Short mmCIF file of C-alpha atoms in Angstrom, two decimals:
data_model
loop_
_atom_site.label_atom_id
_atom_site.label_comp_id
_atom_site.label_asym_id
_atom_site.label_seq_id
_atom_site.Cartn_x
_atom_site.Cartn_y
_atom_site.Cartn_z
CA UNK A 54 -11.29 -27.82 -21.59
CA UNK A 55 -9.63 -30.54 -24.04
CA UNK A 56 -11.36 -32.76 -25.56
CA UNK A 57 -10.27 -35.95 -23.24
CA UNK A 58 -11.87 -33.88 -20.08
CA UNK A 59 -14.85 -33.39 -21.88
CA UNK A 60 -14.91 -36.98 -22.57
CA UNK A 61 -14.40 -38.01 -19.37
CA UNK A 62 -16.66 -35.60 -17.99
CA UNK A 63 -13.96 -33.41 -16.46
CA UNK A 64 -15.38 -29.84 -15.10
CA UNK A 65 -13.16 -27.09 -14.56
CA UNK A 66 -13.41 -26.03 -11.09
CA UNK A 67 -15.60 -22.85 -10.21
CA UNK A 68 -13.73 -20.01 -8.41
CA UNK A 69 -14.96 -19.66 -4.96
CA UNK A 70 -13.82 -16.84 -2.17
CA UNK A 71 -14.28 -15.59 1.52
CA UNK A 72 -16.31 -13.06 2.75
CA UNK A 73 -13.52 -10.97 4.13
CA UNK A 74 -15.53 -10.12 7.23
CA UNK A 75 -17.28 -13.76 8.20
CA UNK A 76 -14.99 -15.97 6.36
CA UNK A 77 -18.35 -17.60 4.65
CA UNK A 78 -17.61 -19.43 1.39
CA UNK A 79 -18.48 -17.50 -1.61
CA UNK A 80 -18.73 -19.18 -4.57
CA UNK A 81 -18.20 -17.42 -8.69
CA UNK A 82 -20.35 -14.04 -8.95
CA UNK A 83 -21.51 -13.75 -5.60
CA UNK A 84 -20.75 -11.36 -2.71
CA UNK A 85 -19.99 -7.62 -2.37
CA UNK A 86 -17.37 -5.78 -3.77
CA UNK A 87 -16.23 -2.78 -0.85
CA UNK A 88 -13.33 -0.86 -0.52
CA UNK A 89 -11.44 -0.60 2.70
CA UNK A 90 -12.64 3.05 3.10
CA UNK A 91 -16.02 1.85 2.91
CA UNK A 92 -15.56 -0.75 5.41
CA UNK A 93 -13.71 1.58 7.80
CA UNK A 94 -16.48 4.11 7.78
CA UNK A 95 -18.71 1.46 9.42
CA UNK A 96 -19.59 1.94 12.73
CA UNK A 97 -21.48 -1.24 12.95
CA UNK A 98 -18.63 -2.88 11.48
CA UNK A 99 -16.38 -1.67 14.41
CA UNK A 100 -18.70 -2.79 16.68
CA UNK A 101 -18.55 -6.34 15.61
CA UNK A 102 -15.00 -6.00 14.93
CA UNK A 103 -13.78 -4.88 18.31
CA UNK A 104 -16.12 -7.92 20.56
CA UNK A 105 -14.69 -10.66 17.83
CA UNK A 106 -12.72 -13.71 19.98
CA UNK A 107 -9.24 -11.71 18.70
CA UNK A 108 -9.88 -8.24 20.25
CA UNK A 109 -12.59 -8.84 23.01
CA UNK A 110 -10.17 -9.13 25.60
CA UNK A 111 -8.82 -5.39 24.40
CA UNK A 112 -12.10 -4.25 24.13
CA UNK A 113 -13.03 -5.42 28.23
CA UNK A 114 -9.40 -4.36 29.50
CA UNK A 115 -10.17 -0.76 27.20
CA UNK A 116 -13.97 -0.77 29.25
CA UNK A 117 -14.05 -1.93 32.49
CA UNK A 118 -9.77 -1.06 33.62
CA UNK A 119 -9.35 1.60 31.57
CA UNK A 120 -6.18 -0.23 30.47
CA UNK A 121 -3.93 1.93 28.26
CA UNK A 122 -2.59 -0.60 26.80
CA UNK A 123 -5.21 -2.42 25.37
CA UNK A 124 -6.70 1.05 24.05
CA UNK A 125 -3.46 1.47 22.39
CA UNK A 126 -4.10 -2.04 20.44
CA UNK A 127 -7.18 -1.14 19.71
CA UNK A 128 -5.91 2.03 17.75
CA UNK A 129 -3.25 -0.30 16.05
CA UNK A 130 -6.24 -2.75 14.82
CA UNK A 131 -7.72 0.17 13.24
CA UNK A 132 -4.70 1.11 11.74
CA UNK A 133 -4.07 -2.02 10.14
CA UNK A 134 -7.12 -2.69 9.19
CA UNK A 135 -7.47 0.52 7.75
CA UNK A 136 -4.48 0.44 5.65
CA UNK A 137 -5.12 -2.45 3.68
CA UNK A 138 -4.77 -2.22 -0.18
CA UNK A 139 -7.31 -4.91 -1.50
CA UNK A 140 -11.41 -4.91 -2.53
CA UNK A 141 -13.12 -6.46 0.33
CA UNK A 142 -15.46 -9.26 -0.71
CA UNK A 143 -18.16 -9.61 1.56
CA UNK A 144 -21.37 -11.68 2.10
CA UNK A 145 -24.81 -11.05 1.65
CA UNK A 146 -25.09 -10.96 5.61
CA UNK A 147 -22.29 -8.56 6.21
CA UNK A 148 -23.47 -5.94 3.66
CA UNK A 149 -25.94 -4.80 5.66
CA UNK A 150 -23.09 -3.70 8.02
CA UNK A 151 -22.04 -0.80 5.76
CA UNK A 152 -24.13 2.08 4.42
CA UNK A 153 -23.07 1.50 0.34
CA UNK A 154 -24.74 1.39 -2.87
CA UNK A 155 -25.36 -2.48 -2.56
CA UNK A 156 -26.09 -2.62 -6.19
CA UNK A 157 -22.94 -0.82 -7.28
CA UNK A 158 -21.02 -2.93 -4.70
CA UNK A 159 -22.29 -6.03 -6.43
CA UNK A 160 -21.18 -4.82 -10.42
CA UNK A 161 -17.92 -4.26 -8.96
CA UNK A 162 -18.24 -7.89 -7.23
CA UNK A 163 -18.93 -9.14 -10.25
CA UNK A 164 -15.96 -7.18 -12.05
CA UNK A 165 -13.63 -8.82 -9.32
CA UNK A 166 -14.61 -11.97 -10.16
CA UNK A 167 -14.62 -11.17 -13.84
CA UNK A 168 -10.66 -10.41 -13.54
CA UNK A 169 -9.54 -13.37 -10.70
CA UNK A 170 -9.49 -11.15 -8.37
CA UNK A 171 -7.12 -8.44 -9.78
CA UNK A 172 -10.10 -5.79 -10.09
CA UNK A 173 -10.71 -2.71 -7.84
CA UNK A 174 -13.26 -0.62 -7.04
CA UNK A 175 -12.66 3.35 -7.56
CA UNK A 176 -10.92 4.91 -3.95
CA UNK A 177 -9.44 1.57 -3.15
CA UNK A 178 -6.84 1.74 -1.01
CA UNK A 179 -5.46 2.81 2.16
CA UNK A 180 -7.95 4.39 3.83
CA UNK A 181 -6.38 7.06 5.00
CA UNK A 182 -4.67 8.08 1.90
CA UNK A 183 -8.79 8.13 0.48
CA UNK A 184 -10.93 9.58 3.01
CA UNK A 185 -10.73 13.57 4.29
CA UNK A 186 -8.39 13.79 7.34
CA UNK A 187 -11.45 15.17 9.51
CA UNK A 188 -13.51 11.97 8.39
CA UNK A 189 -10.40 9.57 8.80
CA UNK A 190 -9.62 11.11 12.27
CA UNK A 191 -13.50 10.51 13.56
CA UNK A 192 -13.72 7.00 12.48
CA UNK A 193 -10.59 6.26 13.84
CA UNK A 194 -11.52 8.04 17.61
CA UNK A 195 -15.02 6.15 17.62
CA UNK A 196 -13.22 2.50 16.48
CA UNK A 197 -10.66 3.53 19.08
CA UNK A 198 -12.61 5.01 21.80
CA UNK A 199 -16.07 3.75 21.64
CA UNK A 200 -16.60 0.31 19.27
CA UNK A 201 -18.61 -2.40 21.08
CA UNK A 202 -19.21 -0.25 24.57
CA UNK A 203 -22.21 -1.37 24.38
CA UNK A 204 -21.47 -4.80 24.20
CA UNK A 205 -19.41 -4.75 27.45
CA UNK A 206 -20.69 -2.75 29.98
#
């Protein structure tokens, strides 16, 4: 900071984020650091995901007509989601939606924040280029198939 903004009482501003599932403000060494595998493997996470205002309407044509179409969209929505290349940053509410090392998820937080955001967690990546083809294939039948049933019927 120069001297005249110290003077002045200038402050530089503090990084803040999104939690990349909730969209909740995050402010400079807070959050979770995930990977998109991680966040894939959720089944809770595809549960939420697949009733959200954006996808419910798939999600009750997939249930209750047994519309092909809207299954097919809800196999794209995996897809895309799990081909994202970037560290998910997520809240302290959201964690709880994933089955990770929540204190290893927060150094690597913490690295992210560390490097403006440039950081990422080991097995980042496209999630299918990450996980075992068996394990890839499962996740993607149950977010496909079977994410927030119970929500509908």
């Amino acid at each position: 900071m120069s001297f005249i903004g110290k003077l002045f009482g200038k402050k530089e501003k503090t990084p803040v984020s999104q939690c990349k599932i909730c969209k909740t403000l995050l402010e400079y060494n807070e959050g979770y650091a995930l990977t998109t595998s991680e966040v894939v493997s959720s089944k809770e996470y595809w549960d939420h995901k697949m009733v959200e205002p954006e996808t419910l309407g798939y999600t009750t044509a997939h249930f209750k007509q047994k519309d092909a179409n809207a299954t097919k969209m809800r196999g794209i929505i995996f897809e895309k989601t799990a081909e994202k290349d970037q560290t998910w940053l997520v809240c302290d509410t959201c964690i709880k939606q994933f089955e990770v090392d929540t204190n290893e998820a927060k150094k690597h937080a913490l690295q992210w924040w560390e490097s403006k955001g440039v950081y990422n967690p080991p097995k980042s990546g496209d999630a299918k280029a990450v996980l075992e083809k068996d394990t890839y294939e499962e996740i993607k039948e149950y977010a496909t198939m079977l994410a927030g049933g119970n929500k509908i019927r």
